[in-house]
mmCIF file of C-alpha atoms and ligand atoms in Angstrom:
data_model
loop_
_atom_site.group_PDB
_atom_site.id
_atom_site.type_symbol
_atom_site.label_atom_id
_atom_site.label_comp_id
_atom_site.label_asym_id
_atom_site.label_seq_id
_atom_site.Cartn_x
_atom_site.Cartn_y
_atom_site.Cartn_z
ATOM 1 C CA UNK T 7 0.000 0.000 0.000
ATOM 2 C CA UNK T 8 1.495 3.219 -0.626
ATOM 3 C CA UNK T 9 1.875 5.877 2.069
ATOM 4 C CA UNK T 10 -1.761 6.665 3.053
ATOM 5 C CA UNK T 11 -2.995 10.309 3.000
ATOM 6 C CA UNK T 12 -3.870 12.723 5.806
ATOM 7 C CA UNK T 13 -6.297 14.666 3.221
ATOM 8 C CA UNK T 14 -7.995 12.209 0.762
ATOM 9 C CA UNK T 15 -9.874 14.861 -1.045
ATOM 10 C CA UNK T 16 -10.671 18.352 -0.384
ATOM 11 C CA UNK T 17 -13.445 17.124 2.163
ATOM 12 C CA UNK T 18 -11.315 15.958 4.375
ATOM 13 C CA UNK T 19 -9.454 19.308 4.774
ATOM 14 C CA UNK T 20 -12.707 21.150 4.882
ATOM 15 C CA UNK T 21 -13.463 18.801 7.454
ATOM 16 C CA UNK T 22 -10.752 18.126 9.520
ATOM 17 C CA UNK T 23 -12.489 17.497 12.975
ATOM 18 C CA UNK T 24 -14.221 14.495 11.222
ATOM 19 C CA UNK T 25 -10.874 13.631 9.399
ATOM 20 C CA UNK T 26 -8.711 13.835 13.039
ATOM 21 C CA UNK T 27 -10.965 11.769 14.652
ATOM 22 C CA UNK T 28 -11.001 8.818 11.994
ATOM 23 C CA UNK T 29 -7.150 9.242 11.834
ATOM 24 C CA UNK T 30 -7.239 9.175 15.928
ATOM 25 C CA UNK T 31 -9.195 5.684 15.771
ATOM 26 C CA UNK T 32 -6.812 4.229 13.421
ATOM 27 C CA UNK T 33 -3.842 4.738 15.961
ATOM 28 C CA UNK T 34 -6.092 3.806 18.910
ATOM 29 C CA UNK T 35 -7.146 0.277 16.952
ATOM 30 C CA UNK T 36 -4.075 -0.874 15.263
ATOM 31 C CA UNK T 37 -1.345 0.694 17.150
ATOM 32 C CA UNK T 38 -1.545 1.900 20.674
ATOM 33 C CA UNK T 39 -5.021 0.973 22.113
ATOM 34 C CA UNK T 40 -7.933 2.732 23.521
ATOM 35 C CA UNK T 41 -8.335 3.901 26.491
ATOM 36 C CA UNK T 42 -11.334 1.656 28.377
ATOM 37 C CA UNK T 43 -14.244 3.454 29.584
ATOM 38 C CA UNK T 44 -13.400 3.738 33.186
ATOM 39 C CA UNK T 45 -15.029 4.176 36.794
ATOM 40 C CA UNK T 46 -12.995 4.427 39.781
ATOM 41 C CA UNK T 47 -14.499 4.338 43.393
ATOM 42 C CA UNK T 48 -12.272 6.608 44.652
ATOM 43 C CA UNK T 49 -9.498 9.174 43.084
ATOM 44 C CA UNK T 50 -7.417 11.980 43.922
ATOM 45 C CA UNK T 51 -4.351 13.605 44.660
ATOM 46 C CA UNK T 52 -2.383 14.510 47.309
ATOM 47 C CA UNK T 53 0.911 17.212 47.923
ATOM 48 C CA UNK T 54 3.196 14.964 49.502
ATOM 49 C CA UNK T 55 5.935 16.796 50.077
ATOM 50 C CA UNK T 56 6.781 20.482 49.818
ATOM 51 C CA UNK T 57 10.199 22.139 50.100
ATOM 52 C CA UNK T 58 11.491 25.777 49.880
ATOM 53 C CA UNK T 59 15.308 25.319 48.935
ATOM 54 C CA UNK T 60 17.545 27.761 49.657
ATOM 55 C CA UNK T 61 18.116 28.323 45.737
ATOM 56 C CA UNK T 62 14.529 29.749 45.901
ATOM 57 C CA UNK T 63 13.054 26.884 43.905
ATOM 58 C CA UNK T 64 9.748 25.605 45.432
ATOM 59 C CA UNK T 65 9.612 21.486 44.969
ATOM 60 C CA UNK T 66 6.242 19.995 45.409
ATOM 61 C CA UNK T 67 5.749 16.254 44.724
ATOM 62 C CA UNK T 68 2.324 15.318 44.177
ATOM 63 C CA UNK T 69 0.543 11.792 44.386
ATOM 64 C CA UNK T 70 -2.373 11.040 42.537
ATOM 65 C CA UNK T 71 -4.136 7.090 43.542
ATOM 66 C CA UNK T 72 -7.489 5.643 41.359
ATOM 67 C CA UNK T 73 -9.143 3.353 43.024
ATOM 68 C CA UNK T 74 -11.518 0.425 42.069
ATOM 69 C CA UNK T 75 -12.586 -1.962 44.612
ATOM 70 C CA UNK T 76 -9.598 -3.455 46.619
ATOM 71 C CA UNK T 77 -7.181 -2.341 44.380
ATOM 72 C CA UNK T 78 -5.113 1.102 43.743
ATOM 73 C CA UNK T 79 -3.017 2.625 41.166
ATOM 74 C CA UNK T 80 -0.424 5.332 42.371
ATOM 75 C CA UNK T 81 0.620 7.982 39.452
ATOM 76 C CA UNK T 82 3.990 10.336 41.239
ATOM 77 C CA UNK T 83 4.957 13.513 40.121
ATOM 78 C CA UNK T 84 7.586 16.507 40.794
ATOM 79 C CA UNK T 85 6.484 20.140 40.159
ATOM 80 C CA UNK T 86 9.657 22.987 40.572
ATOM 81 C CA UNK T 87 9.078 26.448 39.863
ATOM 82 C CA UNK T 88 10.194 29.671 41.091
ATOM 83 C CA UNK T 89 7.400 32.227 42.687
ATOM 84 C CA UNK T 90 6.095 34.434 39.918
ATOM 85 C CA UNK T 91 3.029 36.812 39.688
ATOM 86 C CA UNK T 92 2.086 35.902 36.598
ATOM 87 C CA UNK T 93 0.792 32.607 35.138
ATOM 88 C CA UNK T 94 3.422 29.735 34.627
ATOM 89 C CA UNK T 95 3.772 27.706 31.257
ATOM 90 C CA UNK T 96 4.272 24.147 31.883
ATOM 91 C CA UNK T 97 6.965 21.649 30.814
ATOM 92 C CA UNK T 98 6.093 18.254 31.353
ATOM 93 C CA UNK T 99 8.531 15.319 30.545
ATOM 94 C CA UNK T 100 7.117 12.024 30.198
ATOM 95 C CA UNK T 101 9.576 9.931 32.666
ATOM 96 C CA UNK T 102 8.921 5.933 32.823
ATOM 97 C CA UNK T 103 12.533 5.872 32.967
ATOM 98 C CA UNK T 104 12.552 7.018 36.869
ATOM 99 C CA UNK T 105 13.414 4.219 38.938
ATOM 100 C CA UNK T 106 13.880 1.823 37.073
ATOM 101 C CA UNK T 107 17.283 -0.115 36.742
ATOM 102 C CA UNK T 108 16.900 -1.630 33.725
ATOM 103 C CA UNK T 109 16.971 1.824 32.066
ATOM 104 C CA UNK T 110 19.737 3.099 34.482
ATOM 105 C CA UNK T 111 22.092 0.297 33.036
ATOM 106 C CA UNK T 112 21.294 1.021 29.521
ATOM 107 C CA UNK T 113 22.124 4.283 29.736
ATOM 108 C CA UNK T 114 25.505 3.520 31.182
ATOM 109 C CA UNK T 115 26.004 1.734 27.555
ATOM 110 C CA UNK T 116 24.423 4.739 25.419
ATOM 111 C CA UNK T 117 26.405 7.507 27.383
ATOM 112 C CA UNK T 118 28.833 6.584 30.179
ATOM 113 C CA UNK T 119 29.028 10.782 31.151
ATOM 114 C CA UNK T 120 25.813 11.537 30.359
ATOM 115 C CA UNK T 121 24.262 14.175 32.915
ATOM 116 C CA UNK T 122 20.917 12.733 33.654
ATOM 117 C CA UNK T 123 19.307 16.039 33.860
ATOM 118 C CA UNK T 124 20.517 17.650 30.489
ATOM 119 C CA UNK T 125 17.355 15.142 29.721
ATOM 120 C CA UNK T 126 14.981 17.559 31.976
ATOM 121 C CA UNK T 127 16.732 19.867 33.401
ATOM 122 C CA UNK T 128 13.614 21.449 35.695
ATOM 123 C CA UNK T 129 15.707 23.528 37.693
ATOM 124 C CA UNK T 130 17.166 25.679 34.707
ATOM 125 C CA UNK T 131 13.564 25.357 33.174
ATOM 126 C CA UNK T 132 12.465 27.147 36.370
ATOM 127 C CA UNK T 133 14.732 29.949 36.357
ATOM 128 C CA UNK T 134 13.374 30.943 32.973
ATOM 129 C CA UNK T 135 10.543 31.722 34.177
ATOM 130 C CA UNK T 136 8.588 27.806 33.327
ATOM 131 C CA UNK T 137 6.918 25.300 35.458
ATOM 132 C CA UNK T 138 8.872 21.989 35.079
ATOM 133 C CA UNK T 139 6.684 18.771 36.193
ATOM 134 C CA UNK T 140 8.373 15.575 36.011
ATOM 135 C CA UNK T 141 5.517 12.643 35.786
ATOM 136 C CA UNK T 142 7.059 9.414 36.660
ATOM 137 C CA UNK T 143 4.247 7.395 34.217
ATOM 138 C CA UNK T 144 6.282 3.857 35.389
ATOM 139 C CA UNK T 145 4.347 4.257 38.971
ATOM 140 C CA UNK T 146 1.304 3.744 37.293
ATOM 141 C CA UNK T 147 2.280 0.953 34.774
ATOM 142 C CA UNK T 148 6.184 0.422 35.068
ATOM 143 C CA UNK T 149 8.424 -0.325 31.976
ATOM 144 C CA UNK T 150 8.660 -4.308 31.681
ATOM 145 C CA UNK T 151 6.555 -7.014 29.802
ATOM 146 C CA UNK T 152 5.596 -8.110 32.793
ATOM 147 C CA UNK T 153 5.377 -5.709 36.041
ATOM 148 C CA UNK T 154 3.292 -3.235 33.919
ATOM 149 C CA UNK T 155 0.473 -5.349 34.226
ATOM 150 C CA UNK T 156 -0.257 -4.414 38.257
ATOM 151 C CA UNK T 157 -1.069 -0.807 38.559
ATOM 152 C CA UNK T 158 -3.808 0.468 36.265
ATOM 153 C CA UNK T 159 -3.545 -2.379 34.153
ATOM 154 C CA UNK T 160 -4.338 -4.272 36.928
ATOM 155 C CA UNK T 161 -7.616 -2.387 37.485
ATOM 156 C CA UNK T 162 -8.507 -2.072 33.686
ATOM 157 C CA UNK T 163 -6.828 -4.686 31.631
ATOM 158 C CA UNK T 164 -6.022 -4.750 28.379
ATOM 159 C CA UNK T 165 -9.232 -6.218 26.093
ATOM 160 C CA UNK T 166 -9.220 -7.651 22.804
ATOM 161 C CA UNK T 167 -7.099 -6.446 19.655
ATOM 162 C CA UNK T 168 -6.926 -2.937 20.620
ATOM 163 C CA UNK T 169 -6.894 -3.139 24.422
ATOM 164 C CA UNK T 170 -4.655 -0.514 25.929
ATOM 165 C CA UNK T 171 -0.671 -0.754 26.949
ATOM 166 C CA UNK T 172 1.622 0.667 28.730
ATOM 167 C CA UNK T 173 2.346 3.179 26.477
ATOM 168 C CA UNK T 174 -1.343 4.114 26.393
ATOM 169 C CA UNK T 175 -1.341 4.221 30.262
ATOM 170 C CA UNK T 176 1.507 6.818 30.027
ATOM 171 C CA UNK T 177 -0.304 8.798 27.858
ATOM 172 C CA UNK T 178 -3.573 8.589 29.959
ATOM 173 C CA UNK T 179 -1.253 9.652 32.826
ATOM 174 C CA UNK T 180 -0.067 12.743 31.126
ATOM 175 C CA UNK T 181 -3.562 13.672 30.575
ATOM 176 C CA UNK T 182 -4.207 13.592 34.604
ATOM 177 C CA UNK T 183 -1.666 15.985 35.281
ATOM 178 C CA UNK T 184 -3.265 18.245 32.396
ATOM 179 C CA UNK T 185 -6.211 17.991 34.903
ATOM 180 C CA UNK T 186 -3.908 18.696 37.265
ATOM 181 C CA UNK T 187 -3.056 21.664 35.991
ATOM 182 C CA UNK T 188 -6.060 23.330 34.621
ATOM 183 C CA UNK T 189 -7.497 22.458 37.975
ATOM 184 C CA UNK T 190 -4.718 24.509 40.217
ATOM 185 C CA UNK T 191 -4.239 28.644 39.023
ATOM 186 C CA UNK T 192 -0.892 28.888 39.199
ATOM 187 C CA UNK T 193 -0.487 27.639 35.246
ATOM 188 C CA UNK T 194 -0.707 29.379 32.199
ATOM 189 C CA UNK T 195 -2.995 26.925 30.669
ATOM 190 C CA UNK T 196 -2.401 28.440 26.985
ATOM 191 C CA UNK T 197 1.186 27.176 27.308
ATOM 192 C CA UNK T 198 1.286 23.571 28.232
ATOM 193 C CA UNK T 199 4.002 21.964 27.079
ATOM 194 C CA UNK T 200 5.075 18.209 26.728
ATOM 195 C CA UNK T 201 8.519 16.256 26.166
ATOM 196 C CA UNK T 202 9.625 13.161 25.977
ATOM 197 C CA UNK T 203 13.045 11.275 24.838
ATOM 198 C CA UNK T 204 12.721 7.669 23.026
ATOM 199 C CA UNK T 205 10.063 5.652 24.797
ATOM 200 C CA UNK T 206 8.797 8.870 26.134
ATOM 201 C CA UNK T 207 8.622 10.770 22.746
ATOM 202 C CA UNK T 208 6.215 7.899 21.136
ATOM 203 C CA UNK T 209 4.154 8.759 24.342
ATOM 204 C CA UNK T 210 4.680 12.615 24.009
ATOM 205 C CA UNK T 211 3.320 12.057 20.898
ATOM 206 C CA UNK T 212 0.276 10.022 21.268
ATOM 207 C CA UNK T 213 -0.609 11.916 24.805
ATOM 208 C CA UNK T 214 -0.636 15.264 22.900
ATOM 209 C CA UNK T 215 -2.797 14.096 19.754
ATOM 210 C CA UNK T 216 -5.394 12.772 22.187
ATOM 211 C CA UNK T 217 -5.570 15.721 24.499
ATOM 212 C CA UNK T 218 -5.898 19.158 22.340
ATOM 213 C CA UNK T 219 -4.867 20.916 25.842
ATOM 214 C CA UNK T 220 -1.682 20.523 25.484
ATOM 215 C CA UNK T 221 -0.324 23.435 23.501
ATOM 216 C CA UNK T 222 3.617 22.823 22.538
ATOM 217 C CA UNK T 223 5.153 19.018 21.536
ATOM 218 C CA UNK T 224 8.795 18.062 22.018
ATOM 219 C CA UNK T 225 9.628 14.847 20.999
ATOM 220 C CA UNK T 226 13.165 13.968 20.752
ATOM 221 C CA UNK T 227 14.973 10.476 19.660
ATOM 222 C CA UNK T 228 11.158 8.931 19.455
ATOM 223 C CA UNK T 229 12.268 6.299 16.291
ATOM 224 C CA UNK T 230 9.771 3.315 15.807
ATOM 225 C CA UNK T 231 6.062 3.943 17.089
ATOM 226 C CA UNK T 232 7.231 7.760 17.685
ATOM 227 C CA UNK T 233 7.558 9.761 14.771
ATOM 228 C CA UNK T 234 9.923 7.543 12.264
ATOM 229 C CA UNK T 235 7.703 6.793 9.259
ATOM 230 C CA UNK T 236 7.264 2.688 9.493
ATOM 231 C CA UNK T 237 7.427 2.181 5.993
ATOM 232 C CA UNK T 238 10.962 2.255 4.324
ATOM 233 C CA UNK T 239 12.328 2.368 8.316
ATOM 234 C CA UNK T 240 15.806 0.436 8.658
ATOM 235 C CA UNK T 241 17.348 -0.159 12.432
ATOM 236 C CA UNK T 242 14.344 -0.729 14.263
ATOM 237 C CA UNK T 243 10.999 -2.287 12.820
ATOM 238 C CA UNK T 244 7.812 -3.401 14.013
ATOM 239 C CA UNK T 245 8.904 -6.994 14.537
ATOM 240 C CA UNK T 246 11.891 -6.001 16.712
ATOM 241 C CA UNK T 247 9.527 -3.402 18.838
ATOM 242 C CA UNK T 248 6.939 -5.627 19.537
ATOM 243 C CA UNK T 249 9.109 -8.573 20.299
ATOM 244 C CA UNK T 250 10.947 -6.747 22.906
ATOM 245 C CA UNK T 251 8.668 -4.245 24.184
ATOM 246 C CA UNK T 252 4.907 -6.428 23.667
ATOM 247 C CA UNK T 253 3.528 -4.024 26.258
ATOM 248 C CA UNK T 254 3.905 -0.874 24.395
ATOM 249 C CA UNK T 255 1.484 -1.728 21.690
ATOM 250 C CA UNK T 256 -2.155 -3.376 21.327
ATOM 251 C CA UNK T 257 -2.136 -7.059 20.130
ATOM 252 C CA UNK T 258 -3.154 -5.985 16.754
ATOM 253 C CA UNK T 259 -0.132 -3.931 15.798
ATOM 254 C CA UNK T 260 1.893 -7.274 16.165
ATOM 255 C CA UNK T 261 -0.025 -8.462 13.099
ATOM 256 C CA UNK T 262 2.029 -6.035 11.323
ATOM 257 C CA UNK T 263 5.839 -7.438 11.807
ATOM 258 C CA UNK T 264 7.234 -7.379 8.887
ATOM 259 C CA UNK T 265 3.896 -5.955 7.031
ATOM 260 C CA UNK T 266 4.822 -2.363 7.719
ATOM 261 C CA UNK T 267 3.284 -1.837 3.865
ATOM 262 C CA UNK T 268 0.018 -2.811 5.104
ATOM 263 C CA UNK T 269 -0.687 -0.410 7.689
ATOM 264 C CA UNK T 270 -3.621 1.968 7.261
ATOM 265 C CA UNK T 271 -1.770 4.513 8.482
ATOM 266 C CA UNK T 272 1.659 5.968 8.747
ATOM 267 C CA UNK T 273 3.438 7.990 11.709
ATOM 268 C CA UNK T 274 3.333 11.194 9.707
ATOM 269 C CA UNK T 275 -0.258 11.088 10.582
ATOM 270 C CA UNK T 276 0.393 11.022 13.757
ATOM 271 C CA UNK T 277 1.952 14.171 13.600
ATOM 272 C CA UNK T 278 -0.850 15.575 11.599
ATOM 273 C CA UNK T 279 -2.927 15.128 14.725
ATOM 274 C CA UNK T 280 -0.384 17.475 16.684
ATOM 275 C CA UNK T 281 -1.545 19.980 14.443
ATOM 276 C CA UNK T 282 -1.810 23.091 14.417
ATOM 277 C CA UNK T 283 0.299 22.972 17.588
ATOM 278 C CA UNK T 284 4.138 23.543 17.794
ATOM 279 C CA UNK T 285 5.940 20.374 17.229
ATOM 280 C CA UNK T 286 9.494 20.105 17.441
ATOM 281 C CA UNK T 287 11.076 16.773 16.411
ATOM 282 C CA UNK T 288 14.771 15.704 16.632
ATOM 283 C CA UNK T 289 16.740 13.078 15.906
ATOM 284 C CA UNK T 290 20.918 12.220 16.728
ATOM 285 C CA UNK T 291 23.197 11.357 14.318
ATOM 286 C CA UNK T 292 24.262 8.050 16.028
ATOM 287 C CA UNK T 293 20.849 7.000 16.429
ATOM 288 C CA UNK T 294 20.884 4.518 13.191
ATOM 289 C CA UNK T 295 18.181 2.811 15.780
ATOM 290 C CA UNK T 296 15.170 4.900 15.368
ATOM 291 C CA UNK T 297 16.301 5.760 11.701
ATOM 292 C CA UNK T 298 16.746 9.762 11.441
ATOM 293 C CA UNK T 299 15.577 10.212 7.506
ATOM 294 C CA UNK T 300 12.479 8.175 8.332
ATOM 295 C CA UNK T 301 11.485 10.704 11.423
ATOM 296 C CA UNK T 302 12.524 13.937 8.829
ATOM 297 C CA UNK T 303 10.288 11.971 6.226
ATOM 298 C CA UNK T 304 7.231 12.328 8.677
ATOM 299 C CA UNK T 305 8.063 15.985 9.455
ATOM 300 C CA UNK T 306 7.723 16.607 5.444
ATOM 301 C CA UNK T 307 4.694 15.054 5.298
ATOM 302 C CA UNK T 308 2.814 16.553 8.135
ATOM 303 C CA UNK T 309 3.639 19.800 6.756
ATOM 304 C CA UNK T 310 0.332 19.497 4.844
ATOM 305 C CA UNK T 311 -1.658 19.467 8.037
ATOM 306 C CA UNK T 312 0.213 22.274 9.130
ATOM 307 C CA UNK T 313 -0.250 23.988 6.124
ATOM 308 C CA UNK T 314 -3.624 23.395 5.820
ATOM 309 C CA UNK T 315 -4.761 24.499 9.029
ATOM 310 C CA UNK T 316 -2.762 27.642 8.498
ATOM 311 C CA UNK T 317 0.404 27.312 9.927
ATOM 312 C CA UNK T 318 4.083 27.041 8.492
ATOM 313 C CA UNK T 319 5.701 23.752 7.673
ATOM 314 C CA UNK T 320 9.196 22.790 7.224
ATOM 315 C CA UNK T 321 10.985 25.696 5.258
ATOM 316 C CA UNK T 322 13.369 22.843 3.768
ATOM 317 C CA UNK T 323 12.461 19.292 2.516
ATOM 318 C CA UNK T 324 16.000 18.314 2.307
ATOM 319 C CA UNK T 325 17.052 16.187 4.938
ATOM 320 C CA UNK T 326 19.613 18.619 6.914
ATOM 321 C CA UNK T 327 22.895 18.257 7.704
ATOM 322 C CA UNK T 328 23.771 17.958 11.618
ATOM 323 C CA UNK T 329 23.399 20.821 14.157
ATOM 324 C CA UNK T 330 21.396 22.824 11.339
ATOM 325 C CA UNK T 331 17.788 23.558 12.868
ATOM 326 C CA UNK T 332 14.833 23.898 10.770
ATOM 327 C CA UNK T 333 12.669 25.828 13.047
ATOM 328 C CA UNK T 334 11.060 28.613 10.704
ATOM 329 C CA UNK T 335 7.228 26.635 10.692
ATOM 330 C CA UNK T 336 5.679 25.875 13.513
ATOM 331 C CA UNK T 337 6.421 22.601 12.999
ATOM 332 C CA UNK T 338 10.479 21.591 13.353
ATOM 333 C CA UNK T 339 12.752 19.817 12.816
ATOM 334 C CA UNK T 340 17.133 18.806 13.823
ATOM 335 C CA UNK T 341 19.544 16.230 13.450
ATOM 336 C CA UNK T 342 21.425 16.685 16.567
ATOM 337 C CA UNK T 343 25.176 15.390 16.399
ATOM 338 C CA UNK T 344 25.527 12.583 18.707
ATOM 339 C CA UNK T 345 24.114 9.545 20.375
ATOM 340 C CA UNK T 346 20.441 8.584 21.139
ATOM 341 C CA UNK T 347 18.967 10.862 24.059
ATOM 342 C CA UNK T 348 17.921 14.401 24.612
ATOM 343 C CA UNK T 349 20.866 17.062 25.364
ATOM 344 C CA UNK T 350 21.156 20.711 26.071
ATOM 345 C CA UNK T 351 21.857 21.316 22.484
ATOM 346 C CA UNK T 352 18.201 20.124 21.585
ATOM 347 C CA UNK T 353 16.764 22.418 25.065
ATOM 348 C CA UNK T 354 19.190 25.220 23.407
ATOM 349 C CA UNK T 355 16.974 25.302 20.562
ATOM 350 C CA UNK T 356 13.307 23.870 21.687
ATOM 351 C CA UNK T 357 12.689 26.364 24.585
ATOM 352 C CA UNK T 358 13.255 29.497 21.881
ATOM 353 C CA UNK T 359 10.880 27.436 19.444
ATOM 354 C CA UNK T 360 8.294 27.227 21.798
ATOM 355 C CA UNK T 361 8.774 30.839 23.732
ATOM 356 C CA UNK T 362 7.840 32.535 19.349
ATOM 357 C CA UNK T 363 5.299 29.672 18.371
ATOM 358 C CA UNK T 364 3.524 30.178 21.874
ATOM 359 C CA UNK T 365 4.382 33.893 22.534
ATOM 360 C CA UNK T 366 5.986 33.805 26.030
HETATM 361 C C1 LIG K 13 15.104 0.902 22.811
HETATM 362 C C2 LIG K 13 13.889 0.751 21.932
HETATM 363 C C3 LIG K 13 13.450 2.084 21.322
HETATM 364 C C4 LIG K 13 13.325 3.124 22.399
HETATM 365 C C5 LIG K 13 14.593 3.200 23.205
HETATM 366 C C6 LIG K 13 14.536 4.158 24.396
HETATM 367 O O1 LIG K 13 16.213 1.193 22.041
HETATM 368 O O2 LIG K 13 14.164 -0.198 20.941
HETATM 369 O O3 LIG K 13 12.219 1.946 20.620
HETATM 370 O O4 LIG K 13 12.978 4.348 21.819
HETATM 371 O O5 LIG K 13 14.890 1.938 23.747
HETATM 372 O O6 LIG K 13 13.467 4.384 24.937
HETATM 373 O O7 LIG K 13 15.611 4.661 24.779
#
């Protein structure tokens, strides 16, 4: 099949809330799952703990708990900010990576020096003036074939071909802290934003095309099931993803190892749900992995969402050269040198994107 189409015809620009939300069940039934219809007895969330360091940041950590019958689900969260009168904008990283050894020993192989906070670095974020929250989504469903099944996969398990997943869950939990956030007044709520490296950028992704409240998208290093177009990819492919990672997707999207061809759909529509939001999408050099010219192919073709909903796309359609930004459109895109992972270089030029494309 070749590359299906975000617009069809002209109808389908013309009607583009119709359009999204066809393009939205495709991803929820053949790729990530949908999110159950759900019912808890009992949910909340509580301010743990709450320190004034003597930098000046505040550091609030928050627990959220849903509760069905016996059982409980625990989402965690840090919020650091510094005091401001006005309104905060929000940066929230997607973190299933917190706490969990398995990741803590990979990283050791990507990047021996690596700083683990060039990845979020809240307390910089706060200083200029932004809101960092760091959601832990591995409390609520943690990062392993097996273990993510207790938590809120223990209360609403996966059903049928496009029962939910872990990365669904994350998403999901992304969307709580939205609540969280439009439900407290110390946020700007026209500036939330959302990041997330690997894992956490094909969760960025699909958390922000579900949930049209968040504002800005950052998705760095996301490869397969993030932005990397599936068909053509090379390094990772669906076969490899869903034989090592079987909780990230829905059981039908293993139907599709080695059939990337057939797939109704392709990630660069996954972008076009993201629009007319700011998107910034990068890639590293060394990252053969998730297959840089794939996730540039997917920036091109959004474009014509971004276009047609009156925004700027990419100003170039030739893939670019390292450490050369395309950030004109309100969607971008860079090739970071380096390894796999989110550095200051890509902060360096996201946090500019975001302050002209959401005027702050
Ligand atoms: C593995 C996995 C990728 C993922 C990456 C990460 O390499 O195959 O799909 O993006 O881990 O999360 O760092």
């Amino acid at each position: 099949m070749a590359i299906p189409q975000i617009f069809r015809d002209e109808s389908d620009k013309k009607n583009w809330n119709k359009r999204r939300e066809e393009i939205l069940s495709l991803f929820e039934n053949y790729e990530y799952g949908k999110v159950p219809e759900m019912c808890f007895d009992n949910q909340g969330c509580i301010l743990m703990e709450r320190q004034e360091l003597t930098s000046g940041h505040i550091k609030e950590c928050y627990g959220m708990f849903f509760q069905k019958g016996k059982n409980y689900a625990n989402l965690r969260f840090d919020l650091v900010y510094r005091e401001s009168e006005k309104k905060l904008p929000v940066m929230m990283q997607v973190d299933p990576f917190a706490n969990n050894p398995l990741f803590v020993a990979m990283m050791k192989n990507y990047a021996p020096n690596a700083k683990m906070d060039e990845r979020f670095p809240m307390y910089d974020f706060a200083d200029q003036g932004i809101a960092a929250i760091n959601v832990d989504v591995g409390s609520l469903s943690f990062d392993d074939p097996v273990k993510s099944n207790f938590g809120m996969l223990e209360l609403y398990p996966p059903e049928g071909p496009n029962g939910w997943c872990a990365l669904g869950v994350w998403a999901w939990a992304m969307s709580r802290v939205v609540d969280f956030i439009y439900a407290d007044t110390r946020f700007d709520l026209d500036r939330i934003m959302i990041a997330g490296c690997s894992r956490a950028g094909k969760t960025a992704l699909w958390a922000a095309a579900q949930d049209e409240r968040i504002t800005g998208v950052f998705a760095s290093v996301s490869g397969c099931c993030g932005s990397a177009m599936h068909r053509g990819k090379t390094g990772e492919r669906i076969a490899s993803i869903v034989k090592e990672f079987p909780h990230w997707s829905c059981a039908k999207f293993k139907e599709y190892a080695d059939r990337e061809e057939e797939l109704p759909f392709d990630q660069h529509m996954l972008l076009a749900l993201i629009a007319p939001r700011p998107l910034y999408i990068t890639s590293a050099s060394e990252d053969d992995w998730a297959c840089p010219p794939k996730e540039f192919e997917s920036c091109v073709l959004a474009g014509e969402a971004y276009r047609a909903l009156g925004k700027r796309s990419l100003s170039s359609e030739v893939f670019p050269e390292p450490n050369c930004p395309i950030s004109e459109g309100t969607i971008a895109y860079h090739i970071r040198k380096g390894p796999h992972g989110c550095k200051t270089y890509d902060w360096e030029n996201v946090i500019p994107f975001m302050r002209r494309e959401l005027n702050f």
